[in-house]
Amino acid sequence: MNQFNSIHDSLRNAQQRIAAAYDPARFAADGKVAVGEIAQYLARSQRCEGRVLNWEMPAANLQAAANMLDDCKDPGALLHAALARGQTIQDPRFIGHQVAAPVPLAALFEAASSIANQGMTVYEMGPWSTAVERVMLDRLGRQLGLAESFGGVLTSGGSLANLTALLTARNAVNPDAWKNGAGGGTDVILSSPESHYSVERAAGILGIGANACMRVGATPDGKIDPQQLRKQIVQLRETGRRVIAVVASACTTRTGVFDPLQDIAAVCAETGVWLHVDAAHGGAAAFSPRYAHYLDGIDQADSVVWDAHKMMFIPALSTYLFYKRKNDQYRTLNQEAPYLFDSNAERVEAYNTGLGTIECTKRAAALSLWGVWAVYGPQFFTDLVEVTFGMARRIATLIREADDLELLHEPEANIILFRYVPAALRHAGARELGAFQQEMRKKLVESGEGYIVPAMDGGTEALRMAVMNPLTREEHFQMLLDTLRRFGKQHL
Ligand SMILES: Cc1ncc(COP(=O)(O)O)c(C=O)c1O
């Protein structure tokens, strides 16, 4: 009896602790603190007050995180640390990786989405988020000019979406592979020499083999050459190889250039090869009357990937995967799971997103785009693309005009490659010049005064920028240059 009482007491105590954590009044109080912290973080970041990258060695960060885990019970302090100790994406001096400074309003939709936590595998696990996803797929698909018959799904990131699309392409060409394995060593994926590494990784995962992801001959600016593509497809077939898909980039990761989609689509149509367009980064160009021409021909692709968490400035991850033919998404991953997919529920089966995604539980990834679009309208996305692409062109002009900077390509998107070449290094060899770029970036990272990333160009180290904060202006680039020049003087 005593034992029963003590179990009962301990359960009641646990229930009380849980109820306190779920208390709406407590949530409202914590929420006020959180919104205050986030608003202050935004204001500080936009004024460039702190460091862009709060660099610490991993051991120090691990220790601090463990200490807070054990000792800190204050949500405000924990949130402050989460905002203050990492990469300050919202600082306009952040011109680094392709990670967007999200539109602040999106964070509120993400918070609502987190608490509602819609599973999304089947329609009834998230009826509203499924509807929102369908509406946003429809809007973005139409923005790309896809034909009426298109379908699609949202996935967790461009890498997963590339894998899913190539799995579909592989299964369309080799339907036995799902059950009997890829085998044979005949299959090939042809991709841009500059395609994202997730394409080669997908080839590995698919059992085709990373080595069977072959590079298509390119023009000097790194774009697929359609003539060489046609020749390669013919030659591969003559030697008994089976081309599963051509992957074109819109745009490429390293330099942000767009493959000539129209001409590539013509070759794929002529040879009967699946065309997959990786528009993870550049899909949003479709919103810009000035830059949409880069995507001409994308409507002819069999599948397209577009990350809303890149150039639509929505928090990660939110990726749209489109299929030209709606039914392709169901051909690929169609598996029996009677506890989820009720074959009697025909009216809603087409809304069971889990039939087309590798994920089972799937977050409601369209909600923040839906909210931002509703509040600010589609013109907002035109503005974001035109400002960031335009700023890259302005920065490229400043680089071209400076004696000590070397512009390595003409930007098409918002990505710029350059080298810092002070007078003392004007005649330096590639090795010395490359090492200098690395040293300058290391100093920049450690100082936190700016953030750009490394890249290779022509076998030599270079510096790379992606304008992923729409508040970045010329003066922020000027600050970066001042810092680089100060480090350069100290170093040489
Ligand atoms: C062209 C391209 N495709 C795919 C990806 C991968 O997308 P994610 O980071 O969403 O997995 C990237 C990421 O930078 C990219 O630039």
Coordinates of C-alpha atoms and ligand atoms in Angstrom, one line a residue:
M1 CA 0.0 0.0 0.0
N2 CA 2.9 2.3 1.0
Q3 CA 4.7 1.5 -2.2
F4 CA 1.5 2.3 -4.2
N5 CA 1.2 5.6 -2.4
S6 CA 4.8 6.6 -3.1
I7 CA 4.4 5.7 -6.9
H8 CA 1.2 7.7 -6.9
D9 CA 3.0 10.7 -5.3
S10 CA 5.9 10.6 -7.6
L11 CA 3.6 10.5 -10.6
R12 CA 1.6 13.4 -9.3
N13 CA 4.8 15.4 -8.7
A14 CA 6.0 14.6 -12.3
Q15 CA 2.6 15.6 -13.6
Q16 CA 2.8 18.9 -11.8
R17 CA 6.3 19.6 -13.2
I18 CA 5.0 18.8 -16.7
A19 CA 1.9 21.0 -16.2
A20 CA 4.2 23.9 -15.2
A21 CA 6.2 23.5 -18.4
Y22 CA 3.0 23.5 -20.5
D23 CA 1.4 26.5 -18.6
P24 CA 0.2 29.1 -21.2
A25 CA 0.8 32.0 -18.7
R26 CA 4.4 30.9 -18.3
F27 CA 4.8 30.5 -22.1
A28 CA 3.4 34.1 -22.5
A29 CA 6.0 35.4 -20.0
D30 CA 8.9 33.5 -21.6
G31 CA 7.6 34.5 -25.0
K32 CA 7.8 38.2 -24.1
V33 CA 11.4 37.8 -23.0
A34 CA 12.2 35.8 -26.1
V35 CA 10.7 38.4 -28.5
G36 CA 12.5 41.2 -26.6
E37 CA 15.8 39.3 -26.9
I38 CA 15.3 38.6 -30.6
A39 CA 14.4 42.2 -31.3
Q40 CA 17.5 43.5 -29.5
Y41 CA 19.6 41.0 -31.4
L42 CA 18.2 42.2 -34.7
A43 CA 18.8 45.9 -33.7
R44 CA 22.4 45.2 -32.5
S45 CA 23.2 43.1 -35.6
Q46 CA 21.8 45.6 -38.1
R47 CA 24.0 48.3 -36.4
C48 CA 27.1 46.0 -36.8
E49 CA 27.7 46.3 -33.1
G50 CA 29.0 42.8 -32.3
R51 CA 31.2 40.4 -34.1
V52 CA 30.0 38.7 -37.3
L53 CA 31.4 35.4 -36.4
N54 CA 31.7 34.8 -32.6
W55 CA 34.7 32.6 -33.0
E56 CA 35.7 30.3 -30.2
M57 CA 37.7 27.0 -30.4
P58 CA 35.3 24.0 -30.3
A59 CA 36.5 22.9 -26.8
A60 CA 35.6 26.3 -25.3
N61 CA 32.1 26.3 -26.9
L62 CA 31.5 22.8 -25.8
Q63 CA 32.5 23.6 -22.2
A64 CA 30.3 26.8 -22.2
A65 CA 27.3 24.9 -23.6
A66 CA 27.7 22.1 -21.1
N67 CA 28.0 24.6 -18.2
M68 CA 24.8 26.4 -19.3
L69 CA 23.0 23.1 -19.6
D70 CA 23.8 22.2 -16.0
D71 CA 23.7 25.7 -14.4
C72 CA 21.3 28.0 -16.2
K73 CA 17.6 27.9 -15.7
D74 CA 16.8 31.3 -17.1
P75 CA 15.2 31.1 -20.6
G76 CA 16.3 34.7 -21.4
A77 CA 19.9 34.0 -20.7
L78 CA 19.8 30.7 -22.7
L79 CA 18.2 32.5 -25.6
H80 CA 20.7 35.3 -25.4
A81 CA 23.5 32.8 -25.6
A82 CA 21.9 31.0 -28.6
L83 CA 21.7 34.3 -30.4
A84 CA 24.9 35.9 -29.3
R85 CA 27.5 33.1 -29.5
G86 CA 27.2 32.0 -33.1
Q87 CA 27.4 33.4 -36.6
T88 CA 25.5 36.7 -36.8
I89 CA 23.7 36.1 -40.0
Q90 CA 21.6 39.3 -39.4
D91 CA 24.7 41.5 -39.4
P92 CA 25.0 43.1 -42.9
R93 CA 28.7 42.4 -42.8
F94 CA 27.9 38.7 -43.2
I95 CA 28.6 38.0 -46.8
G96 CA 29.5 34.4 -46.4
H97 CA 27.8 31.1 -47.1
Q98 CA 24.5 30.7 -48.9
V99 CA 22.5 30.9 -45.7
A100 CA 19.8 33.6 -45.7
A101 CA 19.2 36.3 -43.1
P102 CA 15.6 35.3 -42.6
V103 CA 12.8 37.8 -42.8
P104 CA 12.0 38.4 -39.0
L105 CA 8.3 37.8 -39.5
A106 CA 9.1 34.3 -40.7
A107 CA 10.4 33.4 -37.2
L108 CA 7.0 34.0 -35.7
F109 CA 5.4 31.5 -38.1
E110 CA 8.2 29.1 -37.3
A111 CA 7.4 29.4 -33.6
A112 CA 3.7 28.7 -34.3
S113 CA 4.7 25.8 -36.5
S114 CA 6.9 24.4 -33.8
I115 CA 4.2 24.4 -31.2
A116 CA 1.5 22.9 -33.6
N117 CA 4.1 20.4 -34.8
Q118 CA 2.2 18.9 -37.7
G119 CA 3.5 15.6 -38.8
M120 CA 2.5 15.9 -42.4
T121 CA 3.1 12.3 -43.5
V122 CA -0.6 11.9 -44.3
Y123 CA -3.2 14.6 -44.8
E124 CA -5.0 14.1 -41.5
M125 CA -1.7 14.6 -39.6
G126 CA -1.6 18.2 -40.8
P127 CA -4.6 19.2 -42.9
W128 CA -3.8 23.0 -42.8
S129 CA -0.1 22.7 -43.3
T130 CA -0.7 20.3 -46.2
A131 CA -3.1 22.8 -47.7
V132 CA -0.5 25.6 -47.2
E133 CA 2.2 23.4 -48.8
R134 CA 0.0 22.7 -51.8
V135 CA -0.9 26.4 -52.3
M136 CA 2.8 27.4 -52.0
L137 CA 3.9 24.6 -54.4
D138 CA 1.3 25.8 -56.8
R139 CA 2.4 29.5 -56.6
L140 CA 6.1 28.8 -57.0
G141 CA 5.6 26.2 -59.7
R142 CA 3.5 28.7 -61.7
Q143 CA 6.2 31.4 -61.0
L144 CA 8.7 29.1 -62.7
G145 CA 6.2 28.7 -65.6
L146 CA 5.7 24.9 -65.1
A147 CA 2.9 23.3 -67.1
E148 CA -0.5 22.7 -65.4
S149 CA 0.3 19.0 -64.9
F150 CA 3.2 19.6 -62.5
G151 CA 3.3 18.2 -59.0
G152 CA 5.7 18.3 -56.1
V153 CA 6.5 18.2 -52.5
L154 CA 8.5 20.0 -49.8
T155 CA 11.6 18.4 -48.4
S156 CA 14.2 19.1 -45.8
G157 CA 16.9 20.7 -47.9
G158 CA 18.2 20.8 -51.4
S159 CA 20.5 17.9 -50.8
L160 CA 17.6 15.6 -49.9
A161 CA 15.6 17.0 -52.7
N162 CA 18.3 16.3 -55.3
L163 CA 18.5 12.8 -53.9
T164 CA 14.8 12.3 -54.2
A165 CA 14.6 13.7 -57.7
L166 CA 17.5 11.5 -58.9
L167 CA 15.9 8.5 -57.2
T168 CA 12.8 9.2 -59.2
A169 CA 14.8 9.6 -62.4
R170 CA 16.7 6.4 -61.7
N171 CA 13.5 4.4 -61.0
A172 CA 11.9 5.8 -64.2
V173 CA 14.7 4.5 -66.3
N174 CA 15.5 1.4 -64.2
P175 CA 12.2 0.4 -62.5
D176 CA 13.7 -2.9 -61.1
A177 CA 16.4 -1.0 -59.1
W178 CA 14.1 -0.3 -56.2
K179 CA 13.6 -4.0 -55.4
N180 CA 16.6 -5.7 -57.1
G181 CA 19.3 -3.0 -56.6
A182 CA 21.0 -0.7 -59.1
G183 CA 23.6 -3.2 -60.2
G184 CA 25.2 -3.6 -63.6
G185 CA 27.5 -0.6 -63.5
T186 CA 25.9 0.8 -66.6
D187 CA 24.1 3.8 -65.2
V188 CA 25.5 7.3 -65.4
I189 CA 24.4 10.7 -64.2
L190 CA 25.7 13.7 -66.2
S191 CA 26.1 16.9 -64.3
S192 CA 27.6 20.3 -64.6
P193 CA 31.3 20.4 -63.6
E194 CA 30.2 22.9 -61.0
S195 CA 27.2 21.0 -59.7
H196 CA 26.6 20.9 -55.9
Y197 CA 28.3 18.0 -54.1
S198 CA 24.9 16.6 -53.1
V199 CA 24.5 15.4 -56.7
E200 CA 27.6 13.1 -56.6
R201 CA 26.6 12.1 -53.0
A202 CA 23.1 11.1 -54.3
A203 CA 24.8 8.9 -57.0
G204 CA 26.7 7.2 -54.3
I205 CA 23.6 6.7 -52.1
L206 CA 21.5 5.5 -55.1
G207 CA 24.0 2.7 -55.7
I208 CA 24.9 4.1 -59.1
G209 CA 28.3 5.1 -57.6
A210 CA 29.8 8.5 -57.2
N211 CA 32.2 7.8 -60.0
A212 CA 29.3 7.3 -62.3
C213 CA 28.4 10.9 -61.8
M214 CA 30.2 12.3 -64.8
R215 CA 31.1 15.9 -65.6
V216 CA 29.8 17.4 -68.8
G217 CA 32.1 19.4 -70.9
A218 CA 31.9 23.1 -69.9
T219 CA 32.4 26.5 -71.4
P220 CA 35.2 28.6 -69.9
D221 CA 32.8 30.2 -67.4
G222 CA 31.9 26.8 -66.0
K223 CA 28.5 26.3 -67.8
I224 CA 27.4 23.1 -69.4
D225 CA 28.2 23.1 -73.1
P226 CA 25.0 21.7 -74.8
Q227 CA 27.0 20.5 -77.9
Q228 CA 29.4 18.6 -75.8
L229 CA 26.4 17.2 -73.7
R230 CA 24.8 15.8 -76.8
K231 CA 28.0 14.2 -77.9
Q232 CA 28.6 12.7 -74.5
I233 CA 25.2 11.1 -74.3
V234 CA 25.6 9.6 -77.8
Q235 CA 29.1 8.3 -76.9
L236 CA 28.0 6.8 -73.6
R237 CA 25.1 5.0 -75.2
E238 CA 27.4 3.6 -77.9
T239 CA 29.5 2.0 -75.1
G240 CA 26.4 0.5 -73.5
R241 CA 26.0 3.0 -70.7
R242 CA 22.5 4.2 -69.6
V243 CA 22.1 7.9 -68.9
I244 CA 19.8 8.3 -65.9
A245 CA 19.6 12.0 -65.8
V246 CA 21.3 15.3 -66.7
V247 CA 21.7 17.7 -63.8
A248 CA 21.8 21.4 -64.7
S249 CA 22.5 24.1 -62.1
A250 CA 20.5 27.3 -61.8
C251 CA 22.8 28.5 -60.4
T252 CA 26.1 26.9 -59.4
T253 CA 27.2 27.0 -55.9
R254 CA 30.8 28.2 -56.3
T255 CA 30.3 31.1 -58.8
G256 CA 26.5 31.4 -59.1
V257 CA 26.3 31.1 -62.9
F258 CA 23.3 29.6 -64.6
D259 CA 23.5 26.7 -67.1
P260 CA 21.8 27.4 -70.5
L261 CA 18.6 25.5 -69.6
Q262 CA 16.8 26.1 -72.9
D263 CA 19.6 24.4 -74.9
I264 CA 20.2 21.7 -72.4
A265 CA 16.4 20.9 -72.3
A266 CA 16.4 20.6 -76.1
V267 CA 19.3 18.1 -76.0
C268 CA 17.5 16.1 -73.2
A269 CA 14.2 16.1 -75.2
E270 CA 16.0 15.0 -78.4
T271 CA 17.9 12.1 -76.6
G272 CA 15.1 11.2 -74.2
V273 CA 17.0 11.8 -71.0
W274 CA 15.5 13.0 -67.7
L275 CA 16.5 16.7 -67.0
H276 CA 16.8 17.7 -63.4
V277 CA 17.4 21.3 -62.6
D278 CA 19.1 22.2 -59.3
A279 CA 17.7 25.7 -58.8
A280 CA 18.2 25.4 -55.0
H281 CA 19.9 28.8 -55.0
G282 CA 18.7 30.6 -58.1
G283 CA 15.0 29.5 -58.4
A284 CA 13.9 32.8 -56.9
A285 CA 15.2 34.7 -60.0
A286 CA 11.8 33.8 -61.3
F287 CA 10.4 36.7 -59.3
S288 CA 12.6 39.2 -61.0
P289 CA 11.7 40.7 -64.4
R290 CA 15.4 41.7 -64.7
Y291 CA 16.9 38.2 -63.9
A292 CA 14.1 35.7 -64.7
H293 CA 15.7 35.1 -68.2
Y294 CA 18.4 33.0 -66.5
L295 CA 15.7 30.4 -65.9
D296 CA 14.4 30.2 -69.5
G297 CA 13.8 26.6 -70.3
I298 CA 13.2 25.5 -66.6
D299 CA 9.6 24.7 -67.5
Q300 CA 10.9 21.8 -69.6
A301 CA 12.7 20.1 -66.8
D302 CA 11.4 16.7 -65.5
S303 CA 12.3 17.8 -62.0
V304 CA 13.3 21.0 -60.3
V305 CA 14.7 21.8 -56.8
W306 CA 14.2 25.2 -55.2
D307 CA 15.3 26.1 -51.6
A308 CA 13.1 28.8 -50.1
H309 CA 15.7 29.0 -47.3
K310 CA 18.2 30.5 -49.7
M311 CA 17.0 33.3 -51.9
M312 CA 13.5 33.6 -50.5
F313 CA 15.0 34.4 -47.1
I314 CA 12.9 31.9 -45.1
P315 CA 14.5 30.0 -42.1
A316 CA 16.0 26.6 -43.0
L317 CA 15.0 24.1 -44.1
S318 CA 12.3 24.6 -46.7
T319 CA 12.9 23.0 -50.1
Y320 CA 10.4 22.7 -53.0
L321 CA 10.8 19.7 -55.3
F322 CA 8.8 19.9 -58.5
Y323 CA 7.9 17.2 -61.0
K324 CA 6.8 18.0 -64.5
R325 CA 4.3 15.1 -64.3
K326 CA 2.4 15.0 -61.0
N327 CA 2.4 11.2 -60.8
D328 CA 6.2 10.9 -60.9
Q329 CA 6.3 11.8 -57.2
Y330 CA 4.2 8.8 -56.3
R331 CA 6.0 6.3 -58.5
T332 CA 9.2 6.5 -56.6
L333 CA 8.6 5.8 -52.9
N334 CA 5.3 4.0 -53.0
Q335 CA 5.5 1.6 -50.2
E336 CA 2.9 -0.3 -48.1
A337 CA 2.4 1.2 -44.7
P338 CA -1.2 0.3 -43.8
Y339 CA -1.1 2.1 -40.5
L340 CA -0.5 5.3 -42.3
F341 CA -1.7 5.1 -45.9
D342 CA -5.3 4.1 -45.9
S343 CA -6.1 2.8 -49.4
N344 CA -9.8 3.4 -48.7
A345 CA -9.2 7.1 -48.3
E346 CA -9.0 7.7 -52.0
R347 CA -10.3 11.3 -51.8
V348 CA -7.4 12.5 -49.8
E349 CA -4.6 10.0 -50.8
A350 CA -3.1 12.5 -53.2
Y351 CA -2.6 14.8 -50.2
N352 CA -0.6 12.3 -48.2
T353 CA 2.8 13.9 -48.6
G354 CA 4.6 10.9 -47.1
L355 CA 4.0 9.0 -50.3
G356 CA 6.5 11.3 -52.1
T357 CA 9.1 12.1 -49.4
I358 CA 12.0 10.2 -47.9
E359 CA 11.0 11.7 -44.5
C360 CA 8.1 10.1 -42.6
T361 CA 7.4 12.8 -40.0
K362 CA 8.0 16.0 -41.9
R363 CA 7.9 19.6 -40.6
A364 CA 5.4 22.1 -41.9
A365 CA 8.0 23.7 -44.0
A366 CA 5.8 26.0 -46.1
L367 CA 4.2 27.9 -43.3
S368 CA 6.7 30.8 -42.9
L369 CA 6.8 31.4 -46.7
W370 CA 3.1 31.4 -46.8
G371 CA 2.9 33.9 -43.9
V372 CA 5.6 36.2 -45.3
W373 CA 4.1 36.1 -48.8
A374 CA 0.6 36.9 -47.5
V375 CA 1.8 39.9 -45.4
Y376 CA 4.3 41.4 -47.8
G377 CA 3.1 40.1 -51.2
P378 CA 5.2 38.6 -54.1
Q379 CA 6.8 42.0 -54.9
F380 CA 8.8 41.5 -51.7
F381 CA 10.6 38.5 -53.3
T382 CA 11.3 40.5 -56.4
D383 CA 12.8 43.2 -54.2
L384 CA 15.0 40.6 -52.3
V385 CA 16.4 39.1 -55.5
E386 CA 17.0 42.4 -57.3
V387 CA 18.6 44.0 -54.2
T388 CA 21.0 41.0 -53.5
F389 CA 21.8 40.3 -57.2
G390 CA 22.2 44.0 -57.8
M391 CA 24.5 44.4 -54.8
A392 CA 26.7 41.6 -56.1
R393 CA 27.1 43.6 -59.3
R394 CA 27.9 46.8 -57.4
I395 CA 30.5 45.0 -55.3
A396 CA 32.0 43.4 -58.5
T397 CA 32.4 46.9 -59.9
L398 CA 34.2 48.1 -56.7
I399 CA 36.5 45.1 -57.0
R400 CA 37.2 45.8 -60.6
E401 CA 38.0 49.4 -59.9
A402 CA 40.4 48.6 -57.0
D403 CA 44.1 48.3 -57.7
D404 CA 44.6 45.6 -55.0
L405 CA 41.6 43.4 -55.8
E406 CA 41.1 40.9 -58.6
L407 CA 37.6 40.0 -59.8
L408 CA 37.5 36.3 -60.9
H409 CA 34.2 36.3 -62.8
E410 CA 31.3 38.4 -63.8
P411 CA 28.5 37.6 -61.2
E412 CA 25.1 36.5 -62.6
A413 CA 23.5 35.9 -59.2
N414 CA 24.6 37.2 -55.8
I415 CA 27.9 35.2 -55.5
I416 CA 31.3 36.9 -56.1
L417 CA 34.8 35.4 -56.3
F418 CA 37.8 37.6 -55.9
R419 CA 41.4 37.8 -54.6
Y420 CA 43.1 40.4 -52.5
V421 CA 46.4 41.2 -54.2
P422 CA 48.3 44.0 -52.5
A423 CA 51.1 45.7 -54.6
A424 CA 53.7 43.6 -52.8
L425 CA 52.1 40.4 -54.1
R426 CA 51.4 41.5 -57.6
H427 CA 54.1 39.3 -59.0
A428 CA 53.8 36.5 -56.5
G429 CA 53.3 32.9 -57.6
A430 CA 50.0 31.1 -57.3
R431 CA 51.1 29.3 -54.1
E432 CA 52.1 32.4 -52.2
L433 CA 49.0 34.2 -53.4
G434 CA 46.7 31.4 -52.4
A435 CA 48.3 31.1 -49.0
F436 CA 47.8 34.8 -48.5
Q437 CA 44.1 34.6 -49.2
Q438 CA 43.8 31.8 -46.6
E439 CA 45.7 33.8 -44.1
M440 CA 43.6 36.9 -44.6
R441 CA 40.4 34.9 -44.2
K442 CA 41.7 33.2 -41.1
K443 CA 42.4 36.6 -39.5
L444 CA 39.0 37.9 -40.6
V445 CA 37.2 34.9 -39.1
E446 CA 39.1 35.2 -35.8
S447 CA 38.5 38.9 -35.5
G448 CA 34.8 38.7 -36.2
E449 CA 35.0 41.9 -38.1
G450 CA 33.5 40.4 -41.2
Y451 CA 32.7 37.0 -42.7
I452 CA 33.5 35.7 -46.2
V453 CA 34.3 32.1 -47.2
P454 CA 37.1 30.4 -49.0
A455 CA 36.9 29.0 -52.6
M456 CA 39.3 27.6 -55.2
D457 CA 39.6 29.2 -58.6
G458 CA 41.9 27.8 -61.3
G459 CA 43.6 25.6 -58.6
T460 CA 44.5 28.6 -56.4
E461 CA 42.8 29.7 -53.2
A462 CA 40.4 32.7 -53.5
L463 CA 37.8 34.5 -51.5
R464 CA 34.1 34.1 -52.0
M465 CA 31.1 36.2 -51.0
A466 CA 27.3 35.5 -51.2
V467 CA 25.1 38.5 -50.5
M468 CA 22.6 36.7 -48.3
N469 CA 21.7 39.6 -46.1
P470 CA 19.5 42.0 -48.0
L471 CA 20.6 44.8 -45.7
T472 CA 24.2 44.5 -47.0
R473 CA 25.3 47.8 -48.6
E474 CA 28.5 49.1 -50.2
E475 CA 29.7 50.5 -46.9
H476 CA 29.7 47.0 -45.4
F477 CA 31.8 45.8 -48.2
Q478 CA 34.0 48.8 -47.7
M479 CA 34.4 47.9 -44.0
L480 CA 35.4 44.4 -45.0
L481 CA 38.1 45.9 -47.4
D482 CA 39.4 48.2 -44.7
T483 CA 39.8 45.2 -42.4
L484 CA 41.5 43.1 -45.0
R485 CA 43.9 45.9 -45.9
R486 CA 44.7 46.4 -42.3
F487 CA 45.5 42.7 -41.9
G488 CA 47.4 42.8 -45.2
K489 CA 49.7 45.6 -44.0
Q490 CA 50.3 43.8 -40.7
H491 CA 51.2 40.6 -42.5
L492 CA 53.4 41.8 -45.4
Ligands
LIG1 C1 23.1 24.6 -56.1 C2 22.9 24.0 -54.8 N1 22.2 22.8 -54.7 C3 22.0 22.2 -53.5 C4 22.4 22.8 -52.4 C5 22.2 22.0 -51.1 O1 21.1 22.6 -50.5 P1 20.8 22.3 -48.9 O2 21.9 23.1 -48.2 O3 19.5 22.9 -48.7 O4 20.9 20.9 -48.6 C6 23.2 24.0 -52.4 C7 23.7 24.6 -51.2 O5 24.4 25.5 -51.1 C8 23.4 24.6 -53.6 O6 24.1 25.8 -53.7

